[in-house]
C-alpha positions in Angstrom: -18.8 144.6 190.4 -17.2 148.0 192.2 -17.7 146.5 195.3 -15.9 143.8 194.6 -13.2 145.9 192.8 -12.8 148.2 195.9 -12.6 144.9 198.2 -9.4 143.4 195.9 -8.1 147.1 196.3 -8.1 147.2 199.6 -6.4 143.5 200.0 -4.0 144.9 197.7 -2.9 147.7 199.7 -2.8 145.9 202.5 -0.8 143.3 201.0 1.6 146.4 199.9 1.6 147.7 203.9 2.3 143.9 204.6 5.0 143.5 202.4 7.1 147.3 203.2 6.6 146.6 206.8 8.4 142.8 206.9 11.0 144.6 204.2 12.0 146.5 207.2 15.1 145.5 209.3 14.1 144.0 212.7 13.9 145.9 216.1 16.7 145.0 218.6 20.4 144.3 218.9 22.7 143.6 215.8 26.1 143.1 215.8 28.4 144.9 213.7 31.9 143.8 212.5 34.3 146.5 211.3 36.9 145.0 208.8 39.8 146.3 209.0 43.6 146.1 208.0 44.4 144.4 211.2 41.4 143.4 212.7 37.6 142.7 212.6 36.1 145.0 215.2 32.7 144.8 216.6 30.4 146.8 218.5 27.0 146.4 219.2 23.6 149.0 218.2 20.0 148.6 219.3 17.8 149.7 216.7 14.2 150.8 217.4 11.7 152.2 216.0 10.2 155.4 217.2 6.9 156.9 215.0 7.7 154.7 212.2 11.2 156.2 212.0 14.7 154.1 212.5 16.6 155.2 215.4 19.5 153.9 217.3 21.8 153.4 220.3 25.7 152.2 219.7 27.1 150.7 222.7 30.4 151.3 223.0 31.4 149.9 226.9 29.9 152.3 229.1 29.3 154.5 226.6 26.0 155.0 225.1 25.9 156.9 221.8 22.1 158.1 220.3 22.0 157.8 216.2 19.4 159.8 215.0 18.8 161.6 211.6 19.0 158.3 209.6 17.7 157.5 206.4 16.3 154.5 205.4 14.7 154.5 201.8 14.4 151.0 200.2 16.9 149.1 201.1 19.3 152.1 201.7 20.3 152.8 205.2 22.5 156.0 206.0 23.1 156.5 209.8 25.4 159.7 210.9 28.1 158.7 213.7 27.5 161.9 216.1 29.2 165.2 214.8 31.6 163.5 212.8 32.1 163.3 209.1 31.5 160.0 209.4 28.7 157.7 208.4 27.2 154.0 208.2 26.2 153.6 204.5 24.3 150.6 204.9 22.5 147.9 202.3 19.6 145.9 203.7 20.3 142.1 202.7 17.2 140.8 204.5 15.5 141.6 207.5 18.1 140.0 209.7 21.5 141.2 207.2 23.3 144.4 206.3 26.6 145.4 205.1 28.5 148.2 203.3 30.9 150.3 204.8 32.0 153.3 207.2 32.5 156.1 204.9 35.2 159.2 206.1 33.9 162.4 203.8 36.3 164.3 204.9 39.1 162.3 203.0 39.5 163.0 198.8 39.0 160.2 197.6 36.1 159.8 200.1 37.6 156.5 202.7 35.5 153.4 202.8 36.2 150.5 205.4 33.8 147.6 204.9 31.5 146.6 207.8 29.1 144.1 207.6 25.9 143.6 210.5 23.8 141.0 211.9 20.6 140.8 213.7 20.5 139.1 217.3 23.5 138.8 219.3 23.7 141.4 222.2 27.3 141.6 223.2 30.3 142.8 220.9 32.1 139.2 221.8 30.1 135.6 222.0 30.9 134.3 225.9 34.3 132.6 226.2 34.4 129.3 227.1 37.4 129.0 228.8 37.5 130.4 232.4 40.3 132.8 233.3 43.7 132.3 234.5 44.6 136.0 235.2 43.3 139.3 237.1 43.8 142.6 234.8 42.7 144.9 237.6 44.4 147.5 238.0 47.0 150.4 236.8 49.5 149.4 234.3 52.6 150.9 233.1 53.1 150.5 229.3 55.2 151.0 226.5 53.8 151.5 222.9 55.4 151.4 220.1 54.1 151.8 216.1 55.1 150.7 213.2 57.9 153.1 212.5 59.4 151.7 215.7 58.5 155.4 217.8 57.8 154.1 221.9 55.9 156.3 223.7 54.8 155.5 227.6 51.0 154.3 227.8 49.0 154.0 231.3 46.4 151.4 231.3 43.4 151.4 233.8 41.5 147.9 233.5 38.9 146.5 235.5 37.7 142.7 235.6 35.1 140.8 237.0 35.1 136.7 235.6 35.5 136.8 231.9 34.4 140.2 231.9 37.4 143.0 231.1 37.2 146.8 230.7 39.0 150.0 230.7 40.9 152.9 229.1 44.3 153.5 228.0 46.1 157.1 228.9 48.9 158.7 226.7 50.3 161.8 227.1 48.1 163.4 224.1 44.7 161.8 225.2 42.7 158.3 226.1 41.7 155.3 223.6 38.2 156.3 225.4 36.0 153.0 226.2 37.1 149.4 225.5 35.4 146.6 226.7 35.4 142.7 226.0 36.6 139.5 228.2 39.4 137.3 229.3 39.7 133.7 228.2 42.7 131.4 230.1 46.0 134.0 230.3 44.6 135.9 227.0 42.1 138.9 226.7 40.5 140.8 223.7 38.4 143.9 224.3 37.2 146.6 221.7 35.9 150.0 221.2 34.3 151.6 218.3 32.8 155.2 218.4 33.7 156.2 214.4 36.9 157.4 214.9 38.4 155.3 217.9 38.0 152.1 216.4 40.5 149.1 217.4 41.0 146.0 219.1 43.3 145.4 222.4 44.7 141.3 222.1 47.2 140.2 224.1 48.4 137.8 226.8 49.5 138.1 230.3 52.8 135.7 231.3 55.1 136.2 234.7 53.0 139.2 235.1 54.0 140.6 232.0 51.8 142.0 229.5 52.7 141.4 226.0 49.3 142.8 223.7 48.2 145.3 220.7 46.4 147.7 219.3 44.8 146.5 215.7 42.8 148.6 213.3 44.4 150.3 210.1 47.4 150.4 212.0 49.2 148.1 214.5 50.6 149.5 218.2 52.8 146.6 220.3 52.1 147.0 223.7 54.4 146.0 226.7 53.9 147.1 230.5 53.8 145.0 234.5 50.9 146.5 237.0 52.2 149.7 238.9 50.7 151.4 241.4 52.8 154.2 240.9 52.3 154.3 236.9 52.5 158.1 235.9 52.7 160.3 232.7 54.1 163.4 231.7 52.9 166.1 233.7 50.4 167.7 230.9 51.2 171.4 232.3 54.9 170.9 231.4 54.9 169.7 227.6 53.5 172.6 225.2 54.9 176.5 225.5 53.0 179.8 225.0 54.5 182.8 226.9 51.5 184.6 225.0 48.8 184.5 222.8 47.1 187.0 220.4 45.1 186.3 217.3 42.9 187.6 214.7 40.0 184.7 213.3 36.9 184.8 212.1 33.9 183.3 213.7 31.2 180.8 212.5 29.6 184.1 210.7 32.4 185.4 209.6 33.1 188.0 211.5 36.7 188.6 213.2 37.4 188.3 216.6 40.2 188.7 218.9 41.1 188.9 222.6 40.3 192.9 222.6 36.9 192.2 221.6 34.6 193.7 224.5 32.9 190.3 225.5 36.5 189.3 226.9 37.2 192.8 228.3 38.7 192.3 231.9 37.9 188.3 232.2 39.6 184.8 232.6 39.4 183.3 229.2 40.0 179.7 229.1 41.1 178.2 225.3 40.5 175.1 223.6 42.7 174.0 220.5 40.2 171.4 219.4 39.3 169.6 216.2 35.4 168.2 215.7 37.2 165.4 214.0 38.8 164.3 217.4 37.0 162.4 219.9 39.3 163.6 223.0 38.3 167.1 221.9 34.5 166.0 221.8 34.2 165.0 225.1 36.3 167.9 226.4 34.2 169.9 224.8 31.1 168.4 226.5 32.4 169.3 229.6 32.8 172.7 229.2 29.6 173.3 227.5 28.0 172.4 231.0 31.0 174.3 233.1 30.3 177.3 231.3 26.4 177.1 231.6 27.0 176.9 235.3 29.7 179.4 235.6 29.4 182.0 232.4 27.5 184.7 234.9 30.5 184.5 237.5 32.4 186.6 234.2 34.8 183.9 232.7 34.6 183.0 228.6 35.5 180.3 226.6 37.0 180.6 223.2 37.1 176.9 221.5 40.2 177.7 218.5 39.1 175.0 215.6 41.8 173.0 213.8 39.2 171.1 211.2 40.4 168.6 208.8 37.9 169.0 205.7 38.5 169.2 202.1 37.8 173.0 202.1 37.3 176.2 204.2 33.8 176.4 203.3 33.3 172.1 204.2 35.0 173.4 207.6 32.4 176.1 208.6 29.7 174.1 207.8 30.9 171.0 209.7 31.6 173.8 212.7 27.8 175.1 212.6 26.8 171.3 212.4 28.6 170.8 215.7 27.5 174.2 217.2 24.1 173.6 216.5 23.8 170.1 217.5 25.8 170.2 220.4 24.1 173.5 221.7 27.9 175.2 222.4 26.9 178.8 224.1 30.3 179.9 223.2 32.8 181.8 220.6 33.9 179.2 218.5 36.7 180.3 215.9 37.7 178.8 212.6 41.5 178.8 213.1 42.6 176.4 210.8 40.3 174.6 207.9 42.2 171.4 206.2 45.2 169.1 208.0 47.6 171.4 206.6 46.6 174.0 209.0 49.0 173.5 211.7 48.2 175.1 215.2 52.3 176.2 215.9 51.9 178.2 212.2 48.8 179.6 213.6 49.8 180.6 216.5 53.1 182.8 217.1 55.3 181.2 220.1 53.8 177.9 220.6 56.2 175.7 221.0 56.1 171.7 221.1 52.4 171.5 220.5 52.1 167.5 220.4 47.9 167.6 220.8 44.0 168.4 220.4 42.4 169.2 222.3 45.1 171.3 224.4 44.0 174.0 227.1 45.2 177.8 228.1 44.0 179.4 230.8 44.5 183.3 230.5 44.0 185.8 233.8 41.9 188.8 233.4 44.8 190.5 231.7 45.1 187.8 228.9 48.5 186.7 230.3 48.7 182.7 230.1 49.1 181.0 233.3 49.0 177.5 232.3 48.8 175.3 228.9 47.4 172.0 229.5 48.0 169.2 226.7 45.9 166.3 225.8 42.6 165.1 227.8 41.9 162.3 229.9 38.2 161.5 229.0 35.0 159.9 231.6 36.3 156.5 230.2 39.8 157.2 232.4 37.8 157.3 235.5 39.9 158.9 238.7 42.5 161.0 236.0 38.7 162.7 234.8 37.7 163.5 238.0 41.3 165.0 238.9 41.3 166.8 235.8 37.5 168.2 236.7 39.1 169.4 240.0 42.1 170.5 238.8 40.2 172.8 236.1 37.9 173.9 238.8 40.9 175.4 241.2 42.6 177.0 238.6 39.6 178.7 237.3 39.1 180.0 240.9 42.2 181.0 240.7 41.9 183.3 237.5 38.5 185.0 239.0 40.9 186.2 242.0 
């Protein structure tokens, strides 16, 4: 009689194993689509699982982003989008079916934007079936305007190959970062999605005029011809600072300022930046490998943090998040905590400060010798390697 009990036990828990581990959402590519006001945006993620936790890749064009720390418990999936305060808050349908939403926590009320996921397909678009008509390769000069009617000049770098379309868009304040997605007859669509750079591009191409958009929450019209000679502001010529001087406290509370003896007779190079903002982000990832190359040659980095949380406290702790899991191995100060911290009320004499992240390079004297606005990311191709270069020489420059 126990034997046989301890046999029907044992089918039983197995049974139990059988049943959690087909509960589970299936290994491989799933397809998400990001509903919007003006738009359903998709973008692809590879799950996997890696000792018996749920990991992830999102493919965003060229881009590859990990998503690890997530928690799956039931049916409950919660996946973090990199060092944003931004997550996937995800419901398991079936094996093959999610949905719920992208939640912003840094917004009071918390935002929600609905989202909904299936399992199989590997690209963010199904393959057009129409072949193309037009060529998008190459550099564009565009004009954007939003919905209160503001233009602003836009520089698009596209690539194409068949159906196949890719690229970045330039402004003077930063790139839309990756896009990808395909031509069908004289129309295209591409997309990106990385959490906070979420849109559509849809648009046509007649006479060799473009006439497109940018569609998420908001709506951007888009208008521009290929030209070679497409340029934007000079970024060295658009925000003032004749000097700079501050008093801020660091991620333990402590106050710093330019007299403090780690900065004592160096170049420092400063970074207005936001964790919130993905320009910032991937500025920010290349100076954390500059400055592990170059710290010992006796130049310092001083990252000035604009966050855009519900509180002062929310803001340090979103700044150690990003410290710690980006590895930063330099001073980062909390200079302003909510969006009503403005960097110009911050900061005495800078003038015309139109973005994050923005630059100043300071001599060994502290004396600014150049303010650089906005970023042109890896996604922008030749304007990141000029802007590597261009870093590079005037850092030379400083150690003089």
């Amino acid at each position: 009689m126990m034997k046989k009990f301890w046999i029907a036990s044992g089918l039983m828990l197995l049974f139990i194993n059988f049943e959690a581990s087909a509960a589970q959402i299936s290994p491989g590519s799933w397809r998400f689509t990001l509903q919007t006001t003006h738009a359903q945006i998709p973008f692809v993620v590879d799950f996997k699982y890696k000792n018996k936790k749920l990991t992830g890749i999102l493919r965003n064009g060229k881009e590859s982003i990990p998503l690890t720390d997530i928690k799956y418990e039931k049916k409950e999936i919660s996946i973090p989008l990199q060092t944003y305060e931004l997550s996937l808050e995800l419901t398991q349908q079936d094996k093959n079916t999610l949905i719920g939403h992208l939640v912003r926590h840094n917004k009071n009320p918390i935002k929600k934007t609905p989202i909904v996921g299936l399992f199989g397909p590997k690209t963010r678009f199904d393959e057009p079936k129409e072949k193309p008509s037009i060529n998008l390769t190459g550099k564009w000069s565009l004009v954007m305007e939003d919905e209160q009617n503001q233009k602003s000049p836009g520089l698009g770098m596209f690539k194409q190959k068949g159906n196949k379309f890719s690229g970045s868009i330039l402004t003077p304040t930063g790139d839309y970062r990756y896009l990808d997605g395909f031509v069908e007859g004289n129309r295209f669509r591409a997309a990106s999605f990385d959490g906070v750079y979420n849109y559509t591009l849809e648009g046509s191409l007649k006479d060799g005029t473009m006439a497109a958009a940018l569609l998420s929450s908001s709506k951007t019209k888009i208008s521009g011809n290929l030209d070679l000679k497409a340029a934007l502001p000079d970024p060295y010529k658009l925000t003032e600072l004749k000097e700079l001087s501050f008093i801020l406290p660091d991620l333990k509370g402590q106050s710093v300022s330019l007299n403090h003896p780690k900065f004592k007779n160096k170049p420092v190079i400063v970074q207005f930046f936001g964790s919130w903002c993905p320009n910032c982000m991937d500025e920010m990832n290349y100076l954390i490998y500059w400055y592990n190359q170059n710290s010992k040659r006796g130049v310092e980095i001083i990252a000035l943090a604009f966050e855009r949380s519900l509180s002062p406290e929310d803001a340090t702790r979103q700044l150690q998040k990003v410290s710690k899991k980006m590895k930063v191995p330099y001073t980062i100060l909390q200079a302003g905590s909510t969006a009503e911290d403005k960097p110009a009320e911050k900061i005495k004499g800078l003038k015309n400060f139109i973005s994050f992240p923005t630059t100043i390079f300071l001599n060994k004297k502290h004396q600014v010798v150049k303010v650089h606005a906005g970023f042109n990311g890896p996604s922008t191709g030749e304007y990141y390697k000029k802007w590597i270069k261009e870093f590079n020489d005037t850092v030379e420059g400083l150690l003089k």
